[in-house]
Amino acid sequence: VLFRSPPPPAAPAATTAAEAAPAIDASVPATYVIRKGDTLSDIADRYGLTSDWIMSLNPQLDPVSLPIGRRINLRDPAAP
């Protein structure tokens, strides 16, 4: 008797930042200046975004040590 393993799950389709963009309210600013005490999740929650979205727009950002005074993107600058 032979037992076969089920096939591995299909890999998720690759998405671009534009495809994965959350619905962003018009009140969300294009950029944000990091202030003392900010965390990435606090910023994301404040504007109804996700930390992953903010990181996709700011790949150079270290989410563990946010630099005070750094301007980060909250909207995709390439989006219309």
PDB file of N, CA and C in Angstrom:
ATOM      1  N   VAL A   1       0.851  -1.172   0.000  1.00  0.00           N
ATOM      2  CA  VAL A   1       0.000   0.000   0.000  1.00  0.00           C
ATOM      3  C   VAL A   1       0.898   1.236   0.000  1.00  0.00           C
ATOM      4  N   LEU A   2       0.624   2.126  -0.932  1.00  0.00           N
ATOM      5  CA  LEU A   2       1.379   3.369  -1.032  1.00  0.00           C
ATOM      6  C   LEU A   2       0.544   4.518  -0.492  1.00  0.00           C
ATOM      7  N   PHE A   3       1.170   5.343   0.289  1.00  0.00           N
ATOM      8  CA  PHE A   3       0.502   6.533   0.788  1.00  0.00           C
ATOM      9  C   PHE A   3       1.125   7.754   0.117  1.00  0.00           C
ATOM     10  N   ARG A   4       0.309   8.587  -0.377  1.00  0.00           N
ATOM     11  CA  ARG A   4       0.805   9.798  -1.019  1.00  0.00           C
ATOM     12  C   ARG A   4       0.535  10.992  -0.119  1.00  0.00           C
ATOM     13  N   SER A   5       1.525  11.853  -0.055  1.00  0.00           N
ATOM     14  CA  SER A   5       1.350  13.097   0.696  1.00  0.00           C
ATOM     15  C   SER A   5       0.531  14.053  -0.155  1.00  0.00           C
ATOM     16  N   PRO A   6      -0.283  14.850   0.487  1.00  0.00           N
ATOM     17  CA  PRO A   6      -1.024  15.840  -0.304  1.00  0.00           C
ATOM     18  C   PRO A   6      -0.037  16.824  -0.920  1.00  0.00           C
ATOM     19  N   PRO A   7      -0.388  17.397  -2.048  1.00  0.00           N
ATOM     20  CA  PRO A   7       0.522  18.365  -2.670  1.00  0.00           C
ATOM     21  C   PRO A   7       0.676  19.584  -1.774  1.00  0.00           C
ATOM     22  N   PRO A   8       1.835  20.242  -1.876  1.00  0.00           N
ATOM     23  CA  PRO A   8       2.027  21.444  -1.059  1.00  0.00           C
ATOM     24  C   PRO A   8       1.067  22.537  -1.512  1.00  0.00           C
ATOM     25  N   PRO A   9       0.690  23.417  -0.613  1.00  0.00           N
ATOM     26  CA  PRO A   9      -0.217  24.505  -1.002  1.00  0.00           C
ATOM     27  C   PRO A   9       0.448  25.396  -2.037  1.00  0.00           C
ATOM     28  N   ALA A  10      -0.363  25.962  -2.886  1.00  0.00           N
ATOM     29  CA  ALA A  10       0.160  26.857  -3.916  1.00  0.00           C
ATOM     30  C   ALA A  10       0.722  28.109  -3.260  1.00  0.00           C
ATOM     31  N   ALA A  11       1.791  28.597  -3.839  1.00  0.00           N
ATOM     32  CA  ALA A  11       2.399  29.827  -3.324  1.00  0.00           C
ATOM     33  C   ALA A  11       1.462  30.995  -3.593  1.00  0.00           C
ATOM     34  N   PRO A  12       1.361  31.930  -2.661  1.00  0.00           N
ATOM     35  CA  PRO A  12       0.492  33.090  -2.905  1.00  0.00           C
ATOM     36  C   PRO A  12       1.028  33.901  -4.075  1.00  0.00           C
ATOM     37  N   ALA A  13       0.125  34.499  -4.798  1.00  0.00           N
ATOM     38  CA  ALA A  13       0.521  35.330  -5.929  1.00  0.00           C
ATOM     39  C   ALA A  13       1.265  36.548  -5.424  1.00  0.00           C
ATOM     40  N   ALA A  14       2.309  36.916  -6.143  1.00  0.00           N
ATOM     41  CA  ALA A  14       3.070  38.113  -5.770  1.00  0.00           C
ATOM     42  C   ALA A  14       2.205  39.340  -6.005  1.00  0.00           C
ATOM     43  N   THR A  15       2.296  40.280  -5.074  1.00  0.00           N
ATOM     44  CA  THR A  15       1.533  41.518  -5.232  1.00  0.00           C
ATOM     45  C   THR A  15       2.489  42.685  -5.169  1.00  0.00           C
ATOM     46  N   THR A  16       2.139  43.727  -5.828  1.00  0.00           N
ATOM     47  CA  THR A  16       2.923  44.956  -5.745  1.00  0.00           C
ATOM     48  C   THR A  16       2.316  45.817  -4.654  1.00  0.00           C
ATOM     49  N   ALA A  17       3.022  46.833  -4.253  1.00  0.00           N
ATOM     50  CA  ALA A  17       2.496  47.734  -3.212  1.00  0.00           C
ATOM     51  C   ALA A  17       1.173  48.334  -3.648  1.00  0.00           C
ATOM     52  N   ALA A  18       1.055  48.656  -4.940  1.00  0.00           N
ATOM     53  CA  ALA A  18      -0.190  49.255  -5.425  1.00  0.00           C
ATOM     54  C   ALA A  18      -1.350  48.267  -5.333  1.00  0.00           C
ATOM     55  N   GLU A  19      -1.079  46.988  -5.615  1.00  0.00           N
ATOM     56  CA  GLU A  19      -2.144  45.982  -5.534  1.00  0.00           C
ATOM     57  C   GLU A  19      -2.546  45.721  -4.092  1.00  0.00           C
ATOM     58  N   ALA A  20      -1.589  45.828  -3.176  1.00  0.00           N
ATOM     59  CA  ALA A  20      -1.860  45.535  -1.774  1.00  0.00           C
ATOM     60  C   ALA A  20      -2.278  46.775  -0.994  1.00  0.00           C
ATOM     61  N   ALA A  21      -2.433  47.886  -1.684  1.00  0.00           N
ATOM     62  CA  ALA A  21      -2.747  49.142  -1.015  1.00  0.00           C
ATOM     63  C   ALA A  21      -4.087  49.068  -0.303  1.00  0.00           C
ATOM     64  N   PRO A  22      -4.098  49.465   0.951  1.00  0.00           N
ATOM     65  CA  PRO A  22      -5.382  49.528   1.656  1.00  0.00           C
ATOM     66  C   PRO A  22      -6.206  50.693   1.132  1.00  0.00           C
ATOM     67  N   ALA A  23      -7.487  50.650   1.397  1.00  0.00           N
ATOM     68  CA  ALA A  23      -8.336  51.800   1.051  1.00  0.00           C
ATOM     69  C   ALA A  23      -7.944  52.920   2.002  1.00  0.00           C
ATOM     70  N   ILE A  24      -7.372  53.974   1.466  1.00  0.00           N
ATOM     71  CA  ILE A  24      -6.857  55.061   2.299  1.00  0.00           C
ATOM     72  C   ILE A  24      -7.816  56.234   2.259  1.00  0.00           C
ATOM     73  N   ASP A  25      -8.255  56.638   3.433  1.00  0.00           N
ATOM     74  CA  ASP A  25      -9.152  57.776   3.585  1.00  0.00           C
ATOM     75  C   ASP A  25      -8.445  59.047   3.107  1.00  0.00           C
ATOM     76  N   ALA A  26      -9.201  59.946   2.525  1.00  0.00           N
ATOM     77  CA  ALA A  26      -8.635  61.194   1.996  1.00  0.00           C
ATOM     78  C   ALA A  26      -7.989  62.050   3.085  1.00  0.00           C
ATOM     79  N   SER A  27      -8.346  61.819   4.346  1.00  0.00           N
ATOM     80  CA  SER A  27      -7.777  62.623   5.426  1.00  0.00           C
ATOM     81  C   SER A  27      -6.370  62.169   5.828  1.00  0.00           C
ATOM     82  N   VAL A  28      -5.922  61.030   5.308  1.00  0.00           N
ATOM     83  CA  VAL A  28      -4.581  60.528   5.635  1.00  0.00           C
ATOM     84  C   VAL A  28      -3.557  61.369   4.878  1.00  0.00           C
ATOM     85  N   PRO A  29      -2.602  61.969   5.599  1.00  0.00           N
ATOM     86  CA  PRO A  29      -1.604  62.784   4.912  1.00  0.00           C
ATOM     87  C   PRO A  29      -0.669  61.914   4.066  1.00  0.00           C
ATOM     88  N   ALA A  30      -0.029  62.523   3.079  1.00  0.00           N
ATOM     89  CA  ALA A  30       0.912  61.796   2.221  1.00  0.00           C
ATOM     90  C   ALA A  30       2.145  61.377   3.004  1.00  0.00           C
ATOM     91  N   THR A  31       2.559  62.229   3.937  1.00  0.00           N
ATOM     92  CA  THR A  31       3.743  61.934   4.744  1.00  0.00           C
ATOM     93  C   THR A  31       3.451  62.207   6.209  1.00  0.00           C
ATOM     94  N   TYR A  32       4.343  61.725   7.052  1.00  0.00           N
ATOM     95  CA  TYR A  32       4.229  61.911   8.502  1.00  0.00           C
ATOM     96  C   TYR A  32       5.639  62.085   9.049  1.00  0.00           C
ATOM     97  N   VAL A  33       5.813  62.997   9.985  1.00  0.00           N
ATOM     98  CA  VAL A  33       7.109  63.197  10.640  1.00  0.00           C
ATOM     99  C   VAL A  33       7.070  62.474  11.981  1.00  0.00           C
ATOM    100  N   ILE A  34       8.005  61.558  12.161  1.00  0.00           N
ATOM    101  CA  ILE A  34       8.065  60.742  13.383  1.00  0.00           C
ATOM    102  C   ILE A  34       8.389  61.625  14.584  1.00  0.00           C
ATOM    103  N   ARG A  35       7.603  61.428  15.650  1.00  0.00           N
ATOM    104  CA  ARG A  35       7.776  62.175  16.890  1.00  0.00           C
ATOM    105  C   ARG A  35       8.240  61.247  18.010  1.00  0.00           C
ATOM    106  N   LYS A  36       8.793  61.824  19.050  1.00  0.00           N
ATOM    107  CA  LYS A  36       9.247  61.055  20.204  1.00  0.00           C
ATOM    108  C   LYS A  36       8.080  60.230  20.743  1.00  0.00           C
ATOM    109  N   GLY A  37       8.334  58.955  20.993  1.00  0.00           N
ATOM    110  CA  GLY A  37       7.319  58.069  21.546  1.00  0.00           C
ATOM    111  C   GLY A  37       6.503  57.321  20.503  1.00  0.00           C
ATOM    112  N   ASP A  38       6.614  57.703  19.225  1.00  0.00           N
ATOM    113  CA  ASP A  38       5.862  57.007  18.171  1.00  0.00           C
ATOM    114  C   ASP A  38       6.353  55.574  18.005  1.00  0.00           C
ATOM    115  N   THR A  39       5.419  54.685  17.702  1.00  0.00           N
ATOM    116  CA  THR A  39       5.757  53.344  17.248  1.00  0.00           C
ATOM    117  C   THR A  39       5.099  53.167  15.894  1.00  0.00           C
ATOM    118  N   LEU A  40       5.607  52.240  15.125  1.00  0.00           N
ATOM    119  CA  LEU A  40       5.049  52.014  13.801  1.00  0.00           C
ATOM    120  C   LEU A  40       3.581  51.619  13.892  1.00  0.00           C
ATOM    121  N   SER A  41       3.253  50.772  14.861  1.00  0.00           N
ATOM    122  CA  SER A  41       1.854  50.350  14.986  1.00  0.00           C
ATOM    123  C   SER A  41       0.960  51.491  15.445  1.00  0.00           C
ATOM    124  N   ASP A  42       1.482  52.402  16.282  1.00  0.00           N
ATOM    125  CA  ASP A  42       0.694  53.580  16.692  1.00  0.00           C
ATOM    126  C   ASP A  42       0.375  54.463  15.485  1.00  0.00           C
ATOM    127  N   ILE A  43       1.384  54.701  14.648  1.00  0.00           N
ATOM    128  CA  ILE A  43       1.184  55.526  13.454  1.00  0.00           C
ATOM    129  C   ILE A  43       0.170  54.855  12.533  1.00  0.00           C
ATOM    130  N   ALA A  44       0.338  53.559  12.311  1.00  0.00           N
ATOM    131  CA  ALA A  44      -0.580  52.818  11.438  1.00  0.00           C
ATOM    132  C   ALA A  44      -2.007  52.882  11.978  1.00  0.00           C
ATOM    133  N   ASP A  45      -2.177  52.640  13.266  1.00  0.00           N
ATOM    134  CA  ASP A  45      -3.515  52.673  13.875  1.00  0.00           C
ATOM    135  C   ASP A  45      -4.139  54.063  13.777  1.00  0.00           C
ATOM    136  N   ARG A  46      -3.336  55.091  13.986  1.00  0.00           N
ATOM    137  CA  ARG A  46      -3.837  56.469  13.952  1.00  0.00           C
ATOM    138  C   ARG A  46      -4.469  56.811  12.606  1.00  0.00           C
ATOM    139  N   TYR A  47      -3.913  56.239  11.534  1.00  0.00           N
ATOM    140  CA  TYR A  47      -4.397  56.570  10.192  1.00  0.00           C
ATOM    141  C   TYR A  47      -5.137  55.435   9.503  1.00  0.00           C
ATOM    142  N   GLY A  48      -5.434  54.358  10.234  1.00  0.00           N
ATOM    143  CA  GLY A  48      -6.182  53.240   9.653  1.00  0.00           C
ATOM    144  C   GLY A  48      -5.385  52.455   8.627  1.00  0.00           C
ATOM    145  N   LEU A  49      -4.072  52.393   8.816  1.00  0.00           N
ATOM    146  CA  LEU A  49      -3.184  51.674   7.908  1.00  0.00           C
ATOM    147  C   LEU A  49      -2.632  50.448   8.610  1.00  0.00           C
ATOM    148  N   THR A  50      -1.756  49.735   7.946  1.00  0.00           N
ATOM    149  CA  THR A  50      -1.062  48.614   8.578  1.00  0.00           C
ATOM    150  C   THR A  50       0.424  48.937   8.631  1.00  0.00           C
ATOM    151  N   SER A  51       1.095  48.329   9.581  1.00  0.00           N
ATOM    152  CA  SER A  51       2.545  48.491   9.678  1.00  0.00           C
ATOM    153  C   SER A  51       3.215  47.980   8.414  1.00  0.00           C
ATOM    154  N   ASP A  52       2.700  46.870   7.873  1.00  0.00           N
ATOM    155  CA  ASP A  52       3.266  46.304   6.643  1.00  0.00           C
ATOM    156  C   ASP A  52       3.171  47.296   5.491  1.00  0.00           C
ATOM    157  N   TRP A  53       2.042  48.014   5.394  1.00  0.00           N
ATOM    158  CA  TRP A  53       1.871  49.006   4.329  1.00  0.00           C
ATOM    159  C   TRP A  53       2.909  50.116   4.471  1.00  0.00           C
ATOM    160  N   ILE A  54       3.055  50.628   5.683  1.00  0.00           N
ATOM    161  CA  ILE A  54       4.022  51.712   5.902  1.00  0.00           C
ATOM    162  C   ILE A  54       5.436  51.229   5.577  1.00  0.00           C
ATOM    163  N   MET A  55       5.778  50.009   5.981  1.00  0.00           N
ATOM    164  CA  MET A  55       7.106  49.476   5.684  1.00  0.00           C
ATOM    165  C   MET A  55       7.308  49.281   4.184  1.00  0.00           C
ATOM    166  N   SER A  56       6.242  48.925   3.460  1.00  0.00           N
ATOM    167  CA  SER A  56       6.392  48.730   2.009  1.00  0.00           C
ATOM    168  C   SER A  56       6.709  50.058   1.312  1.00  0.00           C
ATOM    169  N   LEU A  57       6.245  51.164   1.891  1.00  0.00           N
ATOM    170  CA  LEU A  57       6.518  52.479   1.320  1.00  0.00           C
ATOM    171  C   LEU A  57       7.829  53.078   1.818  1.00  0.00           C
ATOM    172  N   ASN A  58       8.344  52.538   2.917  1.00  0.00           N
ATOM    173  CA  ASN A  58       9.553  53.070   3.555  1.00  0.00           C
ATOM    174  C   ASN A  58      10.497  51.925   3.915  1.00  0.00           C
ATOM    175  N   PRO A  59      11.022  51.193   2.917  1.00  0.00           N
ATOM    176  CA  PRO A  59      11.818  49.994   3.206  1.00  0.00           C
ATOM    177  C   PRO A  59      13.110  50.279   3.977  1.00  0.00           C
ATOM    178  N   GLN A  60      13.608  51.507   3.955  1.00  0.00           N
ATOM    179  CA  GLN A  60      14.828  51.847   4.677  1.00  0.00           C
ATOM    180  C   GLN A  60      14.577  52.052   6.165  1.00  0.00           C
ATOM    181  N   LEU A  61      13.325  52.096   6.561  1.00  0.00           N
ATOM    182  CA  LEU A  61      12.943  52.388   7.941  1.00  0.00           C
ATOM    183  C   LEU A  61      13.192  51.188   8.848  1.00  0.00           C
ATOM    184  N   ASP A  62      13.784  51.435  10.008  1.00  0.00           N
ATOM    185  CA  ASP A  62      13.964  50.393  11.021  1.00  0.00           C
ATOM    186  C   ASP A  62      12.772  50.500  11.970  1.00  0.00           C
ATOM    187  N   PRO A  63      11.826  49.534  11.912  1.00  0.00           N
ATOM    188  CA  PRO A  63      10.616  49.647  12.726  1.00  0.00           C
ATOM    189  C   PRO A  63      10.861  49.554  14.229  1.00  0.00           C
ATOM    190  N   VAL A  64      12.017  49.075  14.619  1.00  0.00           N
ATOM    191  CA  VAL A  64      12.335  48.943  16.040  1.00  0.00           C
ATOM    192  C   VAL A  64      12.876  50.248  16.611  1.00  0.00           C
ATOM    193  N   SER A  65      13.530  51.026  15.778  1.00  0.00           N
ATOM    194  CA  SER A  65      14.146  52.268  16.235  1.00  0.00           C
ATOM    195  C   SER A  65      13.791  53.385  15.256  1.00  0.00           C
ATOM    196  N   LEU A  66      12.609  53.972  15.458  1.00  0.00           N
ATOM    197  CA  LEU A  66      12.153  55.023  14.554  1.00  0.00           C
ATOM    198  C   LEU A  66      12.920  56.314  14.818  1.00  0.00           C
ATOM    199  N   PRO A  67      13.526  56.885  13.783  1.00  0.00           N
ATOM    200  CA  PRO A  67      14.301  58.116  13.977  1.00  0.00           C
ATOM    201  C   PRO A  67      13.403  59.342  14.093  1.00  0.00           C
ATOM    202  N   ILE A  68      13.454  60.005  15.237  1.00  0.00           N
ATOM    203  CA  ILE A  68      12.651  61.204  15.474  1.00  0.00           C
ATOM    204  C   ILE A  68      13.004  62.247  14.420  1.00  0.00           C
ATOM    205  N   GLY A  69      11.968  62.846  13.835  1.00  0.00           N
ATOM    206  CA  GLY A  69      12.174  63.876  12.827  1.00  0.00           C
ATOM    207  C   GLY A  69      12.191  63.349  11.399  1.00  0.00           C
ATOM    208  N   ARG A  70      12.256  62.034  11.216  1.00  0.00           N
ATOM    209  CA  ARG A  70      12.272  61.454   9.859  1.00  0.00           C
ATOM    210  C   ARG A  70      10.884  61.548   9.252  1.00  0.00           C
ATOM    211  N   ARG A  71      10.805  62.010   8.013  1.00  0.00           N
ATOM    212  CA  ARG A  71       9.543  62.077   7.277  1.00  0.00           C
ATOM    213  C   ARG A  71       9.357  60.756   6.549  1.00  0.00           C
ATOM    214  N   ILE A  72       8.215  60.108   6.782  1.00  0.00           N
ATOM    215  CA  ILE A  72       7.910  58.830   6.126  1.00  0.00           C
ATOM    216  C   ILE A  72       6.669  58.976   5.257  1.00  0.00           C
ATOM    217  N   ASN A  73       6.563  58.121   4.262  1.00  0.00           N
ATOM    218  CA  ASN A  73       5.395  58.103   3.380  1.00  0.00           C
ATOM    219  C   ASN A  73       4.280  57.285   3.996  1.00  0.00           C
ATOM    220  N   LEU A  74       3.060  57.812   3.917  1.00  0.00           N
ATOM    221  CA  LEU A  74       1.876  57.056   4.324  1.00  0.00           C
ATOM    222  C   LEU A  74       1.027  56.698   3.109  1.00  0.00           C
ATOM    223  N   ARG A  75       1.270  57.390   2.007  1.00  0.00           N
ATOM    224  CA  ARG A  75       0.599  57.106   0.735  1.00  0.00           C
ATOM    225  C   ARG A  75       1.667  56.754  -0.290  1.00  0.00           C
ATOM    226  N   ASP A  76       1.282  55.961  -1.269  1.00  0.00           N
ATOM    227  CA  ASP A  76       2.205  55.581  -2.326  1.00  0.00           C
ATOM    228  C   ASP A  76       2.464  56.799  -3.213  1.00  0.00           C
ATOM    229  N   PRO A  77       3.703  57.302  -3.251  1.00  0.00           N
ATOM    230  CA  PRO A  77       3.979  58.493  -4.050  1.00  0.00           C
ATOM    231  C   PRO A  77       3.772  58.259  -5.549  1.00  0.00           C
ATOM    232  N   ALA A  78       3.772  57.009  -5.991  1.00  0.00           N
ATOM    233  CA  ALA A  78       3.564  56.695  -7.409  1.00  0.00           C
ATOM    234  C   ALA A  78       2.087  56.576  -7.768  1.00  0.00           C
ATOM    235  N   ALA A  79       1.228  56.553  -6.746  1.00  0.00           N
ATOM    236  CA  ALA A  79      -0.217  56.413  -7.006  1.00  0.00           C
ATOM    237  C   ALA A  79      -0.778  57.728  -7.535  1.00  0.00           C
ATOM    238  N   PRO A  80      -1.792  57.616  -8.402  1.00  0.00           N
ATOM    239  CA  PRO A  80      -2.397  58.842  -8.946  1.00  0.00           C
ATOM    240  C   PRO A  80      -3.163  59.634  -7.897  1.00  0.00           C
TER     241      PRO A  80
END
